[in-house]
């Protein structure tokens, strides 16, 4: 057994080296499609490991930020090339570690490559403005200063794209980084870090420490040498990070949950809306922050929409995401499966009508994994738990309305505001939706889950700390503006 552990063991990456935690303990990462398979062992680190990595990041800061952003971008181009050359291996690890299908994992890894290249190029963009001064013999302009050491805390659902869309801008804008990935996908994170290592970053510029959120995440919150914390994950954890960062004056950015609606109006292209609902609701087993969760349909087309939706669900192939032809994999972990099943139970108890799925799959090829059927409820009332709380699984709540006004009232009646979509051919309805929908991502005739790396991404209300990631918006978090007056 100990030989097997040694072969599958991943260490922390601190100051340019792979080092074991001083605890001597490891955490197992198991395959959710076959819980008998251990994908790897990662360090169960302590606060001391994290503090060591921060010391390394702080030590590397001065020389890293003295390089030009163009030079820093060159490192990111190298990481992109290395990740691209290892795309199959990284994607397969992701599928085995958290269950999303191999084509989706390959798409996400390719997205990671593209994000790296995008931010490499951002190193050549302007970072300030020249502003007319009231003194005509003075030069007044703005420039940008890096924050310093940035703590990056990430979830398991996009284990390549999210760490990269935080680390790449952090680095190109002159910060050094400590990554704490979700334990469920820490092996995938280690493979991404190997690409950074191979690209030859100066020691300490990029670091990774794995371990429990309550220990390593908390140590990031508490370490006063970390100047900024960027977090993606649940609202509960996000609140804790926000409060801790605020208390010691660190900058923070929180991207959290969603309860994303799709509105289908009487003039919609119904087939298009059905396909988008299937894709938005069930791809990645519904475990996307932008996944479709509520489907609000005009009464006049409700029956037609429902019939087509249920027919398409029957075509979904469920199984191990490594196998060809599988469209929906398992839930990422046993606890995620149990959360989803408890929401399904709650939906039944509160009086919604289960019209599709609702059960765990346990026989034959599903025996050792955490599989659940694609699930649909109807007669869902806006105040029900399954219409209010983030489920993070393949569960749709159907609701019937008589007008766009009623649809918008229901769509906005949640504490989240991440993504929202509408299906309509009426331009007035589109524009009302753009104006009145309380969400950071507005999608018209397109599924709720869809993000372009060159555009700002983030939510409103409880979905975000109101900052934005990705695209050129990233510079706002990872730098501070300096206003310079020279006479
Ligand atoms: P989570 O909050 O449980 O964990 C996220 C990260 O925080 C992990 O690395 C975890 O180890 C760490 N953590 C846990 N406890 C901590 C603590 N006490 N202090 C500091 N760090 C701690 O979230 P998850 O289950 O990994 O991810 C699912 C959630 O992420 C969902 O709510 C989903 O909507 C959200 N999400 C949001 C976005 C977005 O961009 N808005 C994207 C993807 C996922």
XYZ file of C-alpha atoms and ligand atoms in Angstrom:
531
model
C 0.000 0.000 0.000
C 2.752 2.470 0.951
C 4.470 1.927 -2.451
C 1.187 2.775 -4.165
C 0.866 5.912 -2.038
C 4.411 6.984 -2.925
C 3.724 6.548 -6.647
C 0.550 8.616 -6.551
C 1.680 11.253 -4.088
C 1.717 14.952 -4.945
C 3.595 17.461 -2.846
C 3.183 21.148 -2.159
C 4.962 23.527 -4.512
C 6.837 26.086 -2.429
C 9.711 28.332 -3.478
C 10.227 26.444 -6.736
C 10.321 22.980 -5.183
C 7.933 20.095 -4.552
C 8.009 19.569 -0.794
C 6.069 17.382 1.664
C 3.959 18.931 4.382
C 5.513 19.011 7.809
C 2.453 17.072 9.085
C 3.532 13.946 7.184
C -0.161 13.334 6.414
C -1.925 13.002 3.076
C -5.493 13.302 1.777
C -6.946 10.859 -0.744
C -8.547 12.007 -3.949
C -11.006 9.391 -5.248
C -12.754 8.897 -8.562
C -16.476 9.746 -8.155
C -17.356 7.346 -11.004
C -15.615 4.505 -9.161
C -14.893 5.277 -5.538
C -12.533 2.281 -5.313
C -10.020 4.153 -7.428
C -7.656 6.548 -5.657
C -6.554 9.109 -8.252
C -3.832 10.460 -6.021
C -2.705 11.548 -2.588
C -2.106 15.188 -1.763
C -0.559 16.867 1.235
C -2.741 17.477 4.248
C -0.825 20.609 5.039
C -0.668 22.770 8.140
C -0.705 26.510 8.747
C 3.103 26.395 8.864
C 3.270 25.073 5.272
C 1.033 27.904 4.138
C 3.065 30.485 6.034
C 6.248 29.099 4.430
C 4.719 29.509 0.981
C 3.733 33.102 1.763
C 7.289 33.816 2.897
C 8.534 32.450 -0.442
C 5.986 34.502 -2.388
C 6.940 37.625 -0.472
C 10.621 36.971 -1.112
C 10.019 36.655 -4.851
C 7.863 39.752 -5.100
C 10.440 42.480 -5.576
C 12.286 40.955 -8.517
C 9.040 39.703 -10.131
C 7.381 43.088 -10.119
C 10.516 44.811 -11.376
C 10.272 42.852 -14.631
C 8.197 44.408 -17.365
C 4.684 43.079 -17.801
C 5.706 42.103 -21.336
C 8.410 39.830 -19.900
C 6.001 38.401 -17.328
C 3.622 37.649 -20.180
C 6.327 35.586 -21.884
C 6.233 33.156 -18.948
C 2.500 32.733 -19.405
C 2.963 31.949 -23.103
C 5.360 29.192 -22.038
C 2.886 27.751 -19.524
C 0.216 27.791 -22.244
C 2.423 25.791 -24.622
C 3.292 23.243 -21.935
C -0.324 22.845 -20.803
C -1.390 22.429 -24.426
C 1.181 19.671 -24.918
C -0.170 17.905 -21.802
C -3.838 18.577 -22.502
C -4.915 14.922 -22.670
C -3.191 13.994 -19.419
C -4.557 16.989 -17.495
C -8.090 16.498 -18.863
C -8.088 12.792 -18.023
C -6.969 13.551 -14.491
C -9.803 16.054 -14.168
C -12.396 13.541 -15.380
C -11.115 10.871 -13.017
C -10.942 13.292 -10.118
C -14.269 15.119 -10.328
C -16.323 13.257 -12.925
C -17.063 15.684 -15.735
C -16.947 13.972 -19.124
C -13.656 13.809 -20.977
C -14.799 16.083 -23.846
C -15.857 18.691 -21.286
C -12.582 18.317 -19.400
C -10.641 18.711 -22.641
C -12.674 21.793 -23.484
C -11.929 23.270 -20.066
C -8.208 22.563 -20.340
C -8.115 24.148 -23.798
C -9.910 27.099 -22.235
C -7.098 27.276 -19.658
C -4.549 27.464 -22.486
C -6.504 30.272 -24.137
C -6.791 32.213 -20.861
C -3.020 31.987 -20.361
C -2.423 33.356 -23.856
C -4.984 36.106 -23.353
C -3.281 37.375 -20.186
C 0.168 36.949 -21.715
C -1.031 39.425 -24.352
C -2.514 41.711 -21.695
C 1.083 42.307 -20.583
C 1.403 44.527 -23.680
C -1.676 46.651 -23.057
C -1.779 50.146 -21.636
C -2.294 50.403 -17.909
C -3.025 54.080 -17.444
C -4.138 57.421 -18.813
C -2.602 60.821 -19.264
C -4.958 63.401 -17.746
C -4.845 67.155 -18.432
C -3.566 68.969 -15.349
C -4.678 72.446 -14.299
C -0.957 73.217 -14.185
C 0.220 73.314 -17.797
C 3.827 72.562 -16.764
C 2.901 69.314 -15.034
C 2.409 65.761 -16.215
C -0.628 64.094 -14.614
C -1.160 60.409 -15.304
C -2.271 57.114 -13.797
C -0.316 53.910 -13.537
C -0.967 50.592 -11.812
C 0.758 48.961 -8.845
C 0.528 45.256 -8.102
C -1.103 44.231 -4.805
C 1.781 42.035 -3.614
C 1.188 38.456 -2.508
C -2.194 37.124 -3.657
C -3.971 34.154 -2.056
C -6.031 32.138 -4.552
C -8.749 29.840 -3.146
C -10.612 27.733 -5.708
C -13.481 25.192 -5.909
C -13.565 21.739 -7.518
C -15.978 22.330 -10.372
C -13.557 24.011 -12.814
C -10.240 22.765 -11.459
C -8.145 24.038 -14.385
C -9.942 27.123 -15.689
C -10.643 28.871 -12.366
C -7.115 28.648 -10.878
C -5.745 29.838 -14.232
C -8.172 32.713 -14.671
C -7.054 33.970 -11.257
C -3.311 33.162 -11.352
C -2.606 34.365 -14.908
C -3.784 37.971 -14.395
C -2.325 38.041 -10.870
C 1.094 37.151 -12.276
C 1.082 39.308 -15.384
C 0.163 42.368 -13.300
C 3.184 41.762 -11.054
C 1.822 39.835 -8.072
C 3.165 36.588 -6.677
C 0.735 33.795 -5.900
C -0.156 31.127 -3.360
C -2.833 28.726 -4.656
C -4.994 26.636 -2.344
C -7.074 24.363 -4.584
C -10.126 22.359 -3.485
C -8.957 19.040 -2.008
C -11.334 17.116 -4.307
C -9.323 18.263 -7.344
C -5.883 18.896 -5.904
C -4.189 16.327 -8.175
C -5.438 18.210 -11.236
C -4.171 21.431 -9.656
C -0.756 19.827 -9.065
C -0.565 18.950 -12.784
C -1.362 22.547 -13.696
C 1.357 23.741 -11.294
C 3.827 21.364 -12.960
C 3.262 23.365 -16.150
C 4.081 26.589 -14.298
C 7.194 24.948 -12.867
C 8.375 23.742 -16.280
C 7.912 27.249 -17.668
C 10.735 28.335 -15.360
C 9.113 30.946 -13.149
C 11.505 32.432 -10.579
C 11.365 30.490 -7.300
C 8.546 31.687 -5.065
C 6.554 33.528 -7.758
C 4.005 30.692 -7.927
C 3.239 28.379 -4.993
C 0.615 25.775 -4.142
C -0.360 24.358 -0.758
C -3.067 21.702 -0.445
C -5.137 20.781 2.584
C -8.423 21.352 4.375
C -10.144 24.666 3.720
C -10.673 25.189 7.431
C -6.880 25.083 7.965
C -5.188 26.310 4.770
C -7.996 28.615 3.637
C -8.159 30.083 7.132
C -4.371 30.525 7.178
C -4.677 32.534 3.943
C -7.359 34.700 5.549
C -5.144 35.261 8.594
C -1.699 35.786 7.023
C -1.023 39.510 7.080
C 1.563 39.235 4.307
C -1.178 38.263 1.864
C -2.409 41.525 0.381
C -5.284 40.218 -1.715
C -7.516 37.123 -1.644
C -9.405 35.947 -4.702
C -11.999 33.274 -3.988
C -14.500 31.204 -5.925
C -16.770 28.820 -4.059
C -19.815 28.679 -1.828
C -21.482 31.632 -0.144
C -20.828 30.272 3.302
C -17.063 30.147 2.777
C -17.090 33.401 0.819
C -18.686 35.301 3.694
C -16.049 34.039 6.085
C -13.265 35.114 3.722
C -14.814 38.525 3.131
C -15.178 39.211 6.844
C -11.647 38.019 7.633
C -10.064 40.003 4.813
C -12.006 43.141 5.740
C -10.958 42.854 9.371
C -7.270 43.051 8.476
C -7.622 45.414 5.518
C -6.797 42.966 2.719
C -8.395 43.358 -0.695
C -10.786 40.545 -1.554
C -12.847 39.245 -4.418
C -15.594 36.639 -3.993
C -17.384 34.755 -6.762
C -20.057 32.496 -5.298
C -23.272 30.661 -5.984
C -26.140 31.098 -8.385
C -29.812 30.153 -8.852
C -29.923 30.864 -12.519
C -33.256 31.182 -14.345
C -34.189 30.593 -17.951
C -37.329 32.377 -19.143
C -39.089 30.897 -22.180
C -41.698 33.243 -23.663
C -44.615 32.512 -25.980
C -42.680 33.693 -29.049
C -39.545 31.634 -28.328
C -37.898 29.128 -30.625
C -38.935 26.202 -28.431
C -36.425 23.678 -29.776
C -33.586 26.114 -29.169
C -34.846 26.771 -25.642
C -35.113 23.044 -24.902
C -31.557 22.360 -26.102
C -30.219 25.271 -24.040
C -32.094 24.077 -20.952
C -30.712 20.564 -21.352
C -27.186 21.841 -21.806
C -27.368 24.529 -19.101
C -29.129 22.293 -16.593
C -27.372 18.964 -16.976
C -23.912 19.404 -18.461
C -21.234 18.883 -15.802
C -24.075 17.204 -13.861
C -25.479 20.648 -13.085
C -22.384 21.532 -11.078
C -21.650 24.890 -12.653
C -22.176 28.185 -10.869
C -23.953 29.335 -14.054
C -26.028 26.141 -14.450
C -29.727 26.499 -15.248
C -31.778 25.755 -12.171
C -35.190 27.391 -12.678
C -37.156 27.252 -15.933
C -39.916 29.841 -16.128
C -42.195 29.120 -19.080
C -45.139 30.995 -20.597
C -48.420 29.138 -20.029
C -49.334 29.109 -23.748
C -46.327 26.953 -24.695
C -45.709 25.205 -21.365
C -47.028 21.747 -22.325
C -45.196 21.730 -25.626
C -41.935 22.805 -23.976
C -42.295 20.254 -21.173
C -42.983 17.380 -23.547
C -39.919 18.143 -25.669
C -37.737 18.634 -22.592
C -38.699 15.278 -21.074
C -38.189 13.535 -24.410
C -34.661 14.956 -24.701
C -33.790 13.988 -21.122
C -34.477 10.355 -22.012
C -31.664 10.600 -24.555
C -29.049 11.616 -21.957
C -26.435 8.913 -21.467
C -25.135 8.695 -17.907
C -21.945 6.979 -16.793
C -18.208 7.233 -16.251
C -17.093 10.385 -18.061
C -14.019 8.548 -19.382
C -16.212 6.331 -21.570
C -17.088 7.342 -25.089
C -20.699 8.314 -25.665
C -21.334 9.360 -22.059
C -22.955 12.768 -21.843
C -23.416 13.174 -18.065
C -20.978 11.922 -15.437
C -21.362 11.383 -11.688
C -21.673 14.004 -8.969
C -18.204 15.136 -7.922
C -18.297 13.541 -4.479
C -20.451 11.558 -2.107
C -21.273 14.648 -0.086
C -22.342 16.492 -3.244
C -24.570 13.529 -4.176
C -26.142 13.550 -0.716
C -26.775 17.291 -0.889
C -28.555 16.865 -4.232
C -30.654 13.937 -2.965
C -31.677 15.905 0.107
C -32.867 18.797 -2.090
C -34.881 16.338 -4.206
C -36.461 15.005 -1.017
C -37.229 18.547 0.138
C -38.864 19.310 -3.234
C -41.209 16.360 -2.759
C -41.974 17.222 0.863
C -42.810 20.828 0.035
C -45.341 19.747 -2.604
C -43.578 20.127 -5.958
C -44.402 17.374 -8.470
C -41.520 15.157 -9.511
C -41.972 14.452 -13.233
C -38.568 13.059 -14.144
C -35.703 11.252 -12.416
C -35.144 11.963 -8.754
C -33.232 8.819 -7.838
C -29.658 7.804 -7.204
C -28.404 5.204 -9.718
C -26.834 2.267 -7.936
C -26.886 -0.827 -10.147
C -24.383 -2.284 -12.602
C -21.982 0.378 -13.929
C -23.249 2.852 -11.322
C -22.536 0.636 -8.345
C -19.309 2.240 -7.183
C -20.008 5.826 -8.139
C -22.088 8.829 -7.124
C -24.667 8.953 -9.906
C -28.035 10.667 -9.884
C -30.727 10.872 -12.558
C -31.450 14.130 -14.394
C -34.399 15.421 -12.416
C -37.341 17.728 -13.165
C -40.011 19.112 -10.844
C -43.112 21.004 -11.881
C -45.730 22.979 -9.928
C -42.796 24.603 -8.179
C -43.758 27.688 -6.182
C -41.256 30.546 -6.009
C -40.981 30.304 -2.221
C -40.095 26.580 -2.193
C -36.572 25.607 -1.139
C -35.777 24.097 -4.554
C -36.703 27.440 -6.147
C -34.592 29.486 -3.737
C -31.406 27.623 -2.774
C -28.499 26.594 -4.961
C -28.674 22.799 -5.470
C -25.547 22.436 -7.619
C -26.829 19.315 -9.314
C -28.927 18.128 -12.292
C -32.283 19.326 -10.954
C -34.668 21.671 -12.773
C -37.652 23.502 -11.286
C -40.362 24.294 -13.847
C -42.672 27.251 -13.275
C -45.596 28.516 -15.353
C -46.285 32.242 -15.928
C -48.682 34.446 -17.874
C -46.429 37.367 -18.805
C -42.858 38.586 -18.985
C -43.547 40.819 -15.977
C -44.511 37.830 -13.876
C -41.518 35.897 -15.197
C -39.121 38.687 -14.236
C -40.638 39.032 -10.762
C -40.086 35.326 -10.116
C -36.647 35.308 -11.747
C -35.480 38.161 -9.488
C -37.056 36.773 -6.329
C -33.910 34.996 -5.068
C -30.853 36.161 -3.194
C -28.527 35.258 -6.068
C -27.829 37.136 -9.298
C -25.175 35.370 -11.333
C -26.504 34.405 -14.764
C -29.921 34.529 -16.438
C -31.259 33.797 -19.876
C -34.376 34.453 -21.892
C -35.749 32.870 -25.047
C -37.828 35.238 -27.139
C -37.927 36.728 -30.629
C -39.468 39.976 -29.388
C -36.947 42.813 -29.146
C -39.017 44.666 -26.516
C -38.936 41.601 -24.300
C -35.219 41.205 -24.812
C -34.577 44.789 -23.788
C -36.900 44.582 -20.747
C -34.960 41.512 -19.673
C -31.594 43.260 -20.116
C -32.888 46.242 -18.094
C -34.769 44.496 -15.314
C -33.008 41.175 -14.703
C -30.769 41.341 -11.639
C -27.803 39.278 -12.843
C -24.200 39.894 -13.809
C -24.478 37.759 -16.952
C -27.425 38.340 -19.261
C -27.965 35.792 -22.014
C -30.536 36.185 -24.780
C -31.443 33.081 -26.800
C -28.472 31.273 -25.263
C -28.039 28.939 -22.294
C -27.344 30.381 -18.849
C -23.966 28.639 -18.629
C -21.611 30.281 -21.046
C -18.603 32.456 -20.360
C -16.204 34.173 -22.740
C -12.733 34.574 -21.305
C -12.236 38.039 -22.844
C -15.403 39.463 -21.222
C -16.015 40.422 -17.583
C -17.535 37.684 -15.429
C -19.256 37.956 -12.064
C -22.562 38.227 -10.294
C -24.882 40.662 -8.551
C -26.559 40.373 -5.136
C -25.273 37.442 -3.034
C -23.444 35.849 -5.985
C -20.417 38.099 -5.780
C -18.529 40.756 -3.868
C -19.480 42.915 -6.884
C -16.047 42.749 -8.416
C -15.516 41.182 -11.829
C -13.056 38.596 -13.092
C -11.729 37.741 -16.556
C -11.224 39.921 -19.594
C -9.837 43.355 -18.940
C -11.882 43.574 -15.734
C -9.265 41.434 -13.961
C -6.834 44.336 -13.719
C -9.188 46.100 -11.298
C -8.715 43.481 -8.619
C -5.084 42.576 -9.140
C -3.739 46.145 -9.170
C -4.273 49.499 -7.503
C -4.365 52.755 -9.413
C -1.617 55.283 -8.654
C -2.281 58.858 -9.699
C 1.000 60.600 -10.507
C 1.674 64.335 -10.704
C 5.108 65.362 -11.995
C 6.251 68.944 -12.203
P -16.435 25.655 -1.034
O -16.779 27.047 -0.578
O -16.781 24.534 -0.167
O -14.874 25.545 -1.298
C -14.187 26.460 -2.124
C -12.759 26.575 -1.631
O -12.762 27.173 -0.326
C -12.044 25.236 -1.496
O -10.694 25.377 -1.872
C -12.160 24.961 -0.009
O -11.167 24.107 0.476
C -12.016 26.358 0.558
N -12.537 26.482 1.928
C -13.443 25.676 2.548
N -13.645 26.094 3.823
C -12.878 27.193 3.995
C -12.672 28.079 5.091
N -13.289 27.898 6.259
N -11.842 29.115 4.925
C -11.224 29.331 3.729
N -11.361 28.505 2.664
C -12.184 27.459 2.786
O -17.086 25.507 -2.500
P -17.067 24.210 -3.441
O -18.040 23.230 -2.888
O -15.667 23.786 -3.690
O -17.618 24.805 -4.814
C -18.974 24.898 -5.126
C -19.449 26.343 -4.991
O -18.642 27.187 -5.801
C -20.862 26.542 -5.483
O -21.551 27.350 -4.570
C -20.680 27.284 -6.804
O -21.777 28.071 -7.186
C -19.472 28.093 -6.520
N -18.837 28.512 -7.774
C -18.934 29.826 -8.146
C -18.374 30.259 -9.338
C -18.452 31.691 -9.737
O -17.605 32.132 -10.510
N -19.403 32.467 -9.253
C -17.695 29.352 -10.154
C -17.619 28.016 -9.741
C -18.179 27.612 -8.545
